[in-house]
CSV table of C-alpha atoms and ligand atoms in Angstrom, one decimal:
chain,number,residue,atom,x,y,z
B,1,MET,CA,3.1,-0.1,-20.9
B,2,ILE,CA,6.3,0.3,-20.0
B,3,ALA,CA,9.4,-0.9,-22.3
B,4,ILE,CA,10.8,-3.6,-20.6
B,5,THR,CA,15.1,-3.9,-21.0
B,6,ILE,CA,16.4,-6.9,-18.9
B,7,GLY,CA,20.1,-6.0,-18.3
B,8,TYR,CA,20.3,-9.6,-16.3
B,9,GLU,CA,21.5,-12.5,-18.0
B,10,LYS,CA,22.6,-15.6,-16.4
B,11,GLU,CA,25.6,-17.0,-18.2
B,12,ASP,CA,28.2,-18.2,-16.1
B,13,ASP,CA,29.5,-17.3,-12.5
B,14,THR,CA,30.4,-13.8,-13.4
B,15,ASN,CA,26.9,-13.0,-13.7
B,16,MET,CA,25.9,-14.3,-10.3
B,17,ILE,CA,23.7,-11.9,-8.6
B,18,GLN,CA,25.3,-9.5,-6.1
B,19,TRP,CA,22.5,-9.6,-3.4
B,20,ARG,CA,22.6,-6.8,-0.6
B,21,TYR,CA,21.9,-9.8,2.1
B,22,GLY,CA,23.5,-12.7,0.4
B,23,ALA,CA,26.6,-13.0,2.4
B,24,LEU,CA,25.0,-12.4,6.1
B,25,SER,CA,24.0,-14.9,8.7
B,26,LYS,CA,20.4,-14.5,9.7
B,27,GLN,CA,21.1,-12.4,12.7
B,28,GLN,CA,23.3,-10.3,10.6
B,29,ILE,CA,20.6,-10.0,8.0
B,30,GLU,CA,17.9,-8.6,10.6
B,31,GLY,CA,20.6,-6.2,11.8
B,32,ALA,CA,21.3,-5.0,8.2
B,33,LEU,CA,17.3,-4.7,7.5
B,34,LEU,CA,17.0,-2.6,10.8
B,35,GLU,CA,20.3,-0.3,9.8
B,36,ALA,CA,19.0,0.0,6.2
B,37,LEU,CA,15.7,1.5,8.0
B,38,ARG,CA,17.4,3.5,10.1
B,39,ALA,CA,19.4,5.1,7.1
B,40,ALA,CA,16.5,5.7,5.2
B,41,LEU,CA,14.7,7.7,8.1
B,42,THR,CA,17.7,9.9,8.8
B,43,GLU,CA,18.1,10.5,4.7
B,44,LEU,CA,14.2,11.6,4.6
B,45,PHE,CA,13.7,13.0,8.0
B,46,GLY,CA,16.6,13.9,9.4
B,47,PRO,CA,18.9,12.9,12.7
B,48,ALA,CA,15.8,13.8,15.0
B,49,PRO,CA,12.5,13.0,13.2
B,50,ASP,CA,9.0,14.1,14.5
B,51,ASP,CA,7.4,12.3,17.4
B,52,LEU,CA,4.4,11.3,15.4
B,53,ILE,CA,7.0,9.4,12.7
B,54,LYS,CA,9.3,7.8,15.7
B,55,MET,CA,6.1,6.4,17.3
B,56,ARG,CA,5.1,4.8,13.7
B,57,MET,CA,8.3,3.0,13.2
B,58,GLU,CA,8.3,1.9,16.8
B,59,GLN,CA,5.0,0.3,16.3
B,60,GLU,CA,5.4,-1.2,13.0
B,61,LEU,CA,9.0,-2.7,14.3
B,62,HIS,CA,6.8,-4.1,17.3
B,63,ALA,CA,4.6,-5.6,14.6
B,64,MET,CA,7.5,-6.8,12.6
B,65,GLU,CA,9.1,-8.6,15.2
B,66,GLN,CA,5.8,-10.2,16.6
B,67,SER,CA,4.9,-11.8,13.3
B,68,SER,CA,8.9,-13.0,12.9
B,69,LEU,CA,8.7,-11.3,9.3
B,70,ALA,CA,12.1,-9.4,9.2
B,71,LEU,CA,14.3,-12.2,7.4
B,72,HIS,CA,11.4,-12.3,4.3
B,73,LEU,CA,11.4,-8.5,4.7
B,74,ALA,CA,14.8,-8.6,3.8
B,75,ALA,CA,14.3,-10.9,1.0
B,76,LEU,CA,11.6,-8.8,-0.7
B,77,HIS,CA,13.8,-5.8,-0.1
B,78,ASP,CA,16.4,-7.7,-2.1
B,79,LEU,CA,14.0,-8.7,-4.8
B,80,THR,CA,12.8,-5.4,-5.1
B,81,LEU,CA,16.3,-4.1,-5.5
B,82,TRP,CA,17.6,-6.6,-8.3
B,83,ALA,CA,14.2,-5.4,-10.3
B,84,LYS,CA,15.2,-2.0,-10.1
B,85,GLU,CA,18.7,-2.9,-11.1
B,86,ASN,CA,17.5,-4.5,-13.9
B,87,ALA,CA,15.0,-1.9,-14.8
B,88,ILE,CA,12.5,-4.5,-14.6
B,89,PRO,CA,8.9,-2.8,-13.5
B,90,TYR,CA,7.4,-4.4,-10.6
B,91,ARG,CA,4.3,-3.6,-8.4
B,92,ILE,CA,3.2,-4.3,-4.6
B,93,ALA,CA,-0.2,-5.4,-5.4
B,94,GLY,CA,-1.4,-6.6,-1.6
B,95,THR,CA,-2.0,-4.1,1.6
B,96,GLU,CA,2.2,-3.7,2.1
B,97,ALA,CA,1.9,-0.2,0.7
B,98,SER,CA,0.2,0.5,4.4
B,99,SER,CA,3.5,0.0,6.0
B,100,PHE,CA,6.1,2.8,6.5
B,101,LEU,CA,8.7,0.4,6.9
B,102,LEU,CA,8.4,-0.8,3.4
B,103,TYR,CA,7.9,2.8,1.9
B,104,LEU,CA,11.5,3.6,3.8
B,105,LEU,CA,13.0,0.6,2.2
B,106,GLY,CA,11.9,1.9,-1.2
B,107,ILE,CA,9.6,-1.2,-1.7
B,108,THR,CA,6.3,0.6,-1.6
B,109,ARG,CA,5.9,3.8,-3.9
B,110,GLY,CA,3.5,6.0,-1.8
B,111,CYS,CA,4.3,7.5,1.5
B,112,PRO,CA,1.6,6.1,3.9
B,113,LEU,CA,2.3,9.1,6.6
B,114,GLN,CA,-0.8,11.6,7.4
B,115,PRO,CA,-0.6,14.5,4.7
B,116,HIS,CA,2.3,16.8,5.5
B,117,TYR,CA,4.8,19.1,4.0
B,118,ARG,CA,8.7,18.0,4.6
B,119,CYS,CA,11.5,20.7,3.7
B,120,PRO,CA,14.0,19.0,1.7
B,121,LYS,CA,16.6,20.7,3.3
B,122,CYS,CA,16.0,20.9,7.0
B,123,HIS,CA,14.0,18.0,6.9
B,124,SER,CA,11.2,19.9,8.9
B,125,VAL,CA,7.9,18.3,8.9
B,126,TYR,CA,4.2,20.2,8.9
B,127,TRP,CA,1.4,18.2,9.4
B,128,ARG,CA,-1.8,19.1,7.7
B,129,PHE,CA,-4.2,16.9,9.5
B,130,ASP,CA,-7.1,18.8,7.5
B,131,THR,CA,-6.5,17.5,4.3
B,132,THR,CA,-7.1,13.5,3.0
B,133,ASP,CA,-4.0,13.2,0.9
B,134,GLY,CA,-0.9,15.2,0.9
B,135,PHE,CA,-0.8,15.2,-3.0
B,136,ASP,CA,-3.8,17.7,-2.9
B,137,LEU,CA,-1.6,20.3,-1.1
B,138,PRO,CA,-0.4,23.3,-2.9
B,139,HIS,CA,3.3,24.2,-2.8
B,140,SER,CA,4.4,26.0,0.4
B,141,HIS,CA,7.6,27.4,1.7
B,142,CYS,CA,9.7,26.2,4.9
B,143,ILE,CA,9.1,28.7,7.7
B,144,ASP,CA,12.7,28.3,8.6
B,145,ASP,CA,14.8,28.3,5.5
B,146,GLY,CA,12.3,29.5,2.9
B,147,THR,CA,12.8,26.1,0.7
B,148,LEU,CA,9.8,25.1,-1.6
B,149,MET,CA,8.1,22.1,-0.4
B,150,SER,CA,5.5,19.8,-1.7
B,151,GLY,CA,2.8,18.0,0.2
B,152,ASP,CA,3.0,14.1,0.6
B,153,GLY,CA,1.6,11.4,2.7
B,154,HIS,CA,-1.8,9.2,1.6
B,155,ASP,CA,-3.0,8.6,5.3
B,156,ILE,CA,-2.9,4.9,5.4
B,157,PRO,CA,-3.5,3.0,8.7
B,158,TRP,CA,-0.2,0.5,9.4
B,159,ARG,CA,-2.7,-1.9,11.0
B,160,THR,CA,-4.2,-2.5,7.7
B,161,TYR,CA,-0.7,-4.6,6.8
B,162,TRP,CA,0.5,-5.8,10.2
B,163,GLY,CA,-2.9,-6.9,12.0
B,164,TYR,CA,-2.9,-8.6,15.2
B,165,PRO,CA,-1.1,-11.8,15.7
B,166,PRO,CA,-2.0,-14.6,14.8
B,167,HIS,CA,-2.7,-12.6,11.6
B,168,GLU,CA,0.3,-13.4,9.4
B,169,PRO,CA,1.1,-10.5,6.7
B,170,GLY,CA,2.3,-12.0,3.7
B,171,PHE,CA,3.7,-10.3,0.3
B,172,LEU,CA,2.3,-10.2,-3.0
B,173,ILE,CA,4.0,-8.6,-5.8
B,174,THR,CA,3.6,-8.6,-9.8
B,175,PHE,CA,6.0,-8.6,-12.7
B,176,PRO,CA,5.3,-8.2,-16.5
B,177,GLU,CA,4.8,-11.6,-17.9
B,178,GLN,CA,7.5,-11.2,-20.3
B,179,THR,CA,10.2,-11.2,-17.4
B,180,ARG,CA,9.3,-14.8,-16.1
B,181,GLN,CA,12.7,-16.5,-17.0
B,182,SER,CA,14.8,-13.7,-15.3
B,183,LEU,CA,12.6,-13.9,-12.4
B,184,LEU,CA,12.9,-17.5,-12.1
B,185,ASP,CA,16.4,-17.3,-12.6
B,186,ALA,CA,16.7,-14.5,-10.0
B,187,LEU,CA,14.7,-16.5,-7.6
B,188,ASP,CA,17.0,-19.7,-8.2
B,189,GLN,CA,19.8,-18.0,-6.7
B,190,HIS,CA,18.2,-16.0,-3.8
B,191,TRP,CA,19.8,-16.3,-0.7
B,192,ILE,CA,16.4,-16.9,1.3
B,193,ILE,CA,16.5,-20.3,0.0
B,194,THR,CA,19.2,-21.2,2.3
B,195,PHE,CA,17.2,-20.1,5.0
B,196,ASP,CA,13.8,-21.4,4.3
B,197,GLU,CA,13.3,-24.9,2.8
B,198,GLU,CA,9.6,-23.4,1.4
B,199,ALA,CA,11.3,-20.9,-0.5
B,200,THR,CA,11.3,-22.5,-3.9
B,201,VAL,CA,9.1,-21.8,-6.8
B,202,ASP,CA,5.6,-23.2,-6.8
B,203,HIS,CA,2.6,-23.2,-9.0
B,204,PRO,CA,-0.4,-23.0,-6.0
B,205,ASP,CA,-2.6,-23.0,-9.0
B,206,LYS,CA,-2.3,-25.5,-11.6
B,207,ASP,CA,-4.3,-24.0,-14.0
B,208,ASP,CA,-2.5,-20.5,-13.8
B,209,PRO,CA,0.9,-20.6,-14.5
B,210,ASP,CA,1.1,-16.9,-14.3
B,211,ILE,CA,0.7,-17.4,-10.3
B,212,LEU,CA,3.7,-18.3,-8.4
B,213,CYS,CA,4.7,-19.0,-4.6
B,214,PHE,CA,8.1,-18.8,-3.5
B,215,GLY,CA,8.0,-18.9,0.2
B,216,HIS,CA,6.0,-16.1,1.8
B,217,PHE,CA,6.3,-14.3,-1.3
B,218,CYS,CA,3.1,-14.4,-4.0
B,219,ILE,CA,4.3,-13.5,-7.6
B,220,ALA,CA,1.8,-12.6,-10.1
B,221,LEU,CA,3.0,-12.4,-13.7
B,222,GLU,CA,0.6,-10.2,-15.2
B,223,ARG,CA,-0.1,-8.7,-18.7
B,224,ASP,CA,-1.2,-5.1,-17.7
B,225,SER,CA,-2.8,-3.0,-20.4
B,226,ALA,CA,-3.5,0.4,-18.3
B,227,PRO,CA,-2.1,3.6,-19.6
B,228,THR,CA,0.3,5.4,-17.9
B,229,ALA,CA,-0.4,9.2,-17.1
B,230,THR,CA,2.2,11.7,-17.4
B,231,SER,CA,1.2,13.8,-14.1
B,232,LEU,CA,-1.4,14.1,-11.5
B,233,GLU,CA,-3.6,15.8,-13.6
B,234,ASP,CA,-3.1,13.8,-16.4
B,235,ALA,CA,-4.2,10.9,-14.5
B,236,LYS,CA,-7.4,12.6,-13.0
B,237,ALA,CA,-8.1,13.2,-16.5
B,238,LYS,CA,-7.8,9.7,-17.5
B,239,TRP,CA,-9.3,8.1,-14.6
B,240,ARG,CA,-11.6,5.5,-16.6
B,241,ALA,CA,-8.8,4.1,-18.5
B,242,LEU,CA,-6.6,3.9,-15.4
B,243,LEU,CA,-9.1,2.4,-13.2
B,244,HIS,CA,-10.4,-0.1,-15.8
B,245,GLU,CA,-13.8,1.7,-15.4
B,246,ASP,CA,-16.1,0.8,-18.4
B,247,SER,CA,-19.0,3.0,-17.4
B,248,LYS,CA,-21.3,0.0,-16.3
B,249,HIS,CA,-21.7,1.7,-13.0
B,250,GLU,CA,-25.1,2.9,-12.2
B,251,PRO,CA,-25.7,5.5,-11.1
B,252,PRO,CA,-22.4,7.0,-13.1
B,253,LEU,CA,-19.4,7.6,-10.9
B,254,PRO,CA,-18.4,11.5,-10.7
B,255,GLU,CA,-15.1,12.8,-12.1
B,256,PRO,CA,-12.5,12.8,-9.8
B,257,GLY,CA,-11.9,16.8,-8.2
B,258,SER,CA,-8.7,15.6,-6.2
B,259,PHE,CA,-6.1,12.8,-5.8
B,260,ALA,CA,-7.7,11.5,-3.1
B,261,ASP,CA,-11.1,11.4,-5.0
B,262,LEU,CA,-8.9,9.5,-7.7
B,263,VAL,CA,-7.8,7.2,-5.0
B,264,ALA,CA,-11.5,6.9,-3.4
B,265,LEU,CA,-12.8,6.1,-6.9
B,266,PHE,CA,-10.4,3.1,-7.2
B,267,GLY,CA,-12.1,1.6,-3.9
B,268,LEU,CA,-15.6,2.4,-5.5
B,269,VAL,CA,-14.9,0.8,-9.0
B,270,HIS,CA,-13.3,-2.7,-7.0
B,271,GLY,CA,-15.6,-2.7,-3.9
B,272,ILE,CA,-18.9,-4.4,-3.9
B,273,GLY,CA,-22.0,-2.6,-2.1
B,274,VAL,CA,-19.8,0.4,-2.0
B,275,TRP,CA,-21.6,2.7,-4.8
B,276,ASP,CA,-25.2,2.8,-5.4
B,277,GLU,CA,-28.1,5.2,-4.9
B,278,ASP,CA,-27.5,6.2,-1.4
B,279,ALA,CA,-23.9,7.0,-2.1
B,280,HIS,CA,-24.9,9.0,-5.5
B,281,PHE,CA,-27.7,10.9,-2.8
B,282,MET,CA,-24.5,11.6,-0.4
B,283,LEU,CA,-22.5,13.1,-2.9
B,284,GLU,CA,-25.3,15.1,-5.0
B,285,LYS,CA,-27.4,16.4,-2.2
B,286,LEU,CA,-25.5,16.1,1.1
B,287,GLY,CA,-22.3,17.9,-0.2
B,288,TYR,CA,-19.9,14.6,0.1
B,289,ALA,CA,-17.0,14.3,-1.7
B,290,PRO,CA,-16.1,10.6,-2.9
B,291,HIS,CA,-13.0,10.6,-0.4
B,292,GLU,CA,-15.6,11.1,2.3
B,293,LEU,CA,-17.5,7.9,1.7
B,294,ILE,CA,-16.9,4.5,2.9
B,295,CYS,CA,-14.2,3.2,0.1
B,296,PHE,CA,-12.0,1.2,1.7
B,297,ARG,CA,-11.5,-1.0,4.7
B,298,ASP,CA,-9.2,1.3,6.0
B,299,ASP,CA,-12.1,4.0,6.3
B,300,VAL,CA,-14.2,1.6,8.5
B,301,LEU,CA,-11.1,1.0,10.7
B,302,GLN,CA,-10.5,4.7,11.1
B,303,TYR,CA,-14.1,5.2,11.4
B,304,LEU,CA,-14.4,3.0,14.3
B,305,LEU,CA,-11.3,4.4,16.1
B,306,ASP,CA,-12.9,7.7,15.7
B,307,HIS,CA,-15.9,6.1,17.5
B,308,ASP,CA,-13.4,5.3,20.5
B,309,ILE,CA,-13.6,1.5,19.5
B,310,ALA,CA,-10.7,0.1,21.1
B,311,ASP,CA,-7.6,-0.5,18.6
B,312,LYS,CA,-7.8,-4.6,18.4
B,313,ASP,CA,-11.6,-4.6,18.5
B,314,ALA,CA,-11.6,-2.1,15.5
B,315,TRP,CA,-9.1,-4.0,13.6
B,316,LYS,CA,-11.1,-7.1,14.0
B,317,LEU,CA,-14.4,-5.6,13.4
B,318,SER,CA,-12.9,-4.1,10.2
B,319,GLU,CA,-11.9,-7.3,9.1
B,320,ARG,CA,-15.1,-8.7,9.3
B,321,ILE,CA,-16.8,-5.9,7.5
B,322,ARG,CA,-14.7,-5.8,4.7
B,323,LYS,CA,-15.8,-9.2,3.6
B,324,GLY,CA,-19.7,-7.9,3.8
B,325,ARG,CA,-19.7,-10.2,7.6
B,326,VAL,CA,-21.2,-7.1,9.3
B,327,PRO,CA,-22.3,-8.5,12.7
B,328,GLU,CA,-25.9,-8.4,13.8
B,329,SER,CA,-25.2,-5.7,16.8
B,330,LEU,CA,-22.4,-2.9,16.5
B,331,PRO,CA,-20.9,-1.3,19.0
B,332,GLU,CA,-23.1,1.3,20.8
B,333,ALA,CA,-20.6,4.2,20.1
B,334,LEU,CA,-21.7,3.9,16.5
B,335,TYR,CA,-25.0,4.8,17.1
B,336,ASP,CA,-24.2,8.0,19.0
B,337,GLY,CA,-22.0,9.1,16.0
B,338,ARG,CA,-23.4,12.2,14.1
B,339,ASP,CA,-23.1,10.2,11.1
B,340,LYS,CA,-25.9,7.8,10.3
B,341,TRP,CA,-25.3,8.0,6.5
B,342,LEU,CA,-21.8,6.4,7.0
B,343,LEU,CA,-23.0,4.0,9.5
B,344,SER,CA,-25.4,2.6,6.6
B,345,ARG,CA,-22.9,2.6,3.8
B,346,ILE,CA,-20.8,0.4,6.3
B,347,LYS,CA,-23.7,-2.1,6.8
B,348,LYS,CA,-24.2,-2.0,2.8
B,349,ALA,CA,-20.8,-3.0,2.0
B,350,ARG,CA,-20.2,-6.6,1.0
B,351,TYR,CA,-16.5,-6.3,-0.2
B,352,LEU,CA,-14.0,-3.6,0.7
B,353,CYS,CA,-10.4,-2.9,-0.9
B,354,ALA,CA,-7.6,-1.7,0.6
B,355,LYS,CA,-6.4,1.9,0.4
B,356,SER,CA,-2.9,0.9,-0.1
B,357,VAL,CA,-3.5,-1.0,-2.9
B,358,ALA,CA,-5.1,1.6,-4.6
B,359,VAL,CA,-2.4,4.1,-4.0
B,360,GLU,CA,0.2,2.0,-5.0
B,361,TYR,CA,-1.6,0.8,-8.1
B,362,LEU,CA,-2.1,4.4,-9.1
B,363,LEU,CA,1.6,5.7,-8.1
B,364,SER,CA,2.7,2.8,-10.2
B,365,HIS,CA,0.9,4.2,-13.5
B,366,ILE,CA,1.8,7.6,-12.7
B,367,GLU,CA,5.1,9.5,-13.7
B,368,LEU,CA,5.9,11.8,-11.1
T,1,ZN,ZN1,13.4,23.7,5.9
């Protein structure tokens, strides 16, 4: 895929890696992480961010505190900074991209907020709740200063990643197989080793040397052959190659009409029990677009929340449903819903992908 240049070579002490958090104590690291988050928030959204953005930040910071993950998040931040400095491509492959905090730190690529315009000059935010994906919004101009704005926001609920205690969010990151030695050398020097005895490189699967564990990290070394698209339009045109869709699906999957549909197709291709004659009927005869189907576990979570199921119950239920373990009886509120078709999709799903995985995967293969 991408040509890889490795700038980092470990020869002597002058090549020791300068970690951002390397010289700090545990408490100082947590403080520095908060500082980095606040600085990124101000840079993107100005000194007085929109209330919805402030609320999301607070909710996620609370979830991070509950899961005691700050130190490991800082460790991941440092690892991705090292990768960027050395032009080593990486991809976050778990559900981390549903977190706004990880987006602010530049660890993930896709903004998980609801669709919006953000003025780069005055930082005003204009929400567009009638759209599924901000990338499908046409260009617009800021009402206050006329600056050209493009749409953003892929609308991914943060709970998909953080969950509820005792759920422990982890990190899954991939690197190209060719960078194995540089990566091992970097991990060997990582400051997290001094705080976490478990943070040594381990091969959990003895039969697969391309999977490494490093404390709370799981690192997959991959030989990725997916092509890279040069624009959103190009990505929609190349969707089969990008998604490794080999036309085996019956009935055939539809062409994506929007970025939201392209993301949805990832879910349909990689989920189990989500694409069949009934789903096809919904598109062909009932006028649904792919992104309006149940394609992701996040869609189930949102569907349950929209039917007034309490936050924690909705998350727990969506966690069961995503693995195909649909309970015998579902909450009454769902049967009052206007949409019996979506409920039948939920019951048929046997495995549901996370939307964050789809968005992050696509954005790592599109040059924007
Ligand atoms: Zn403006």
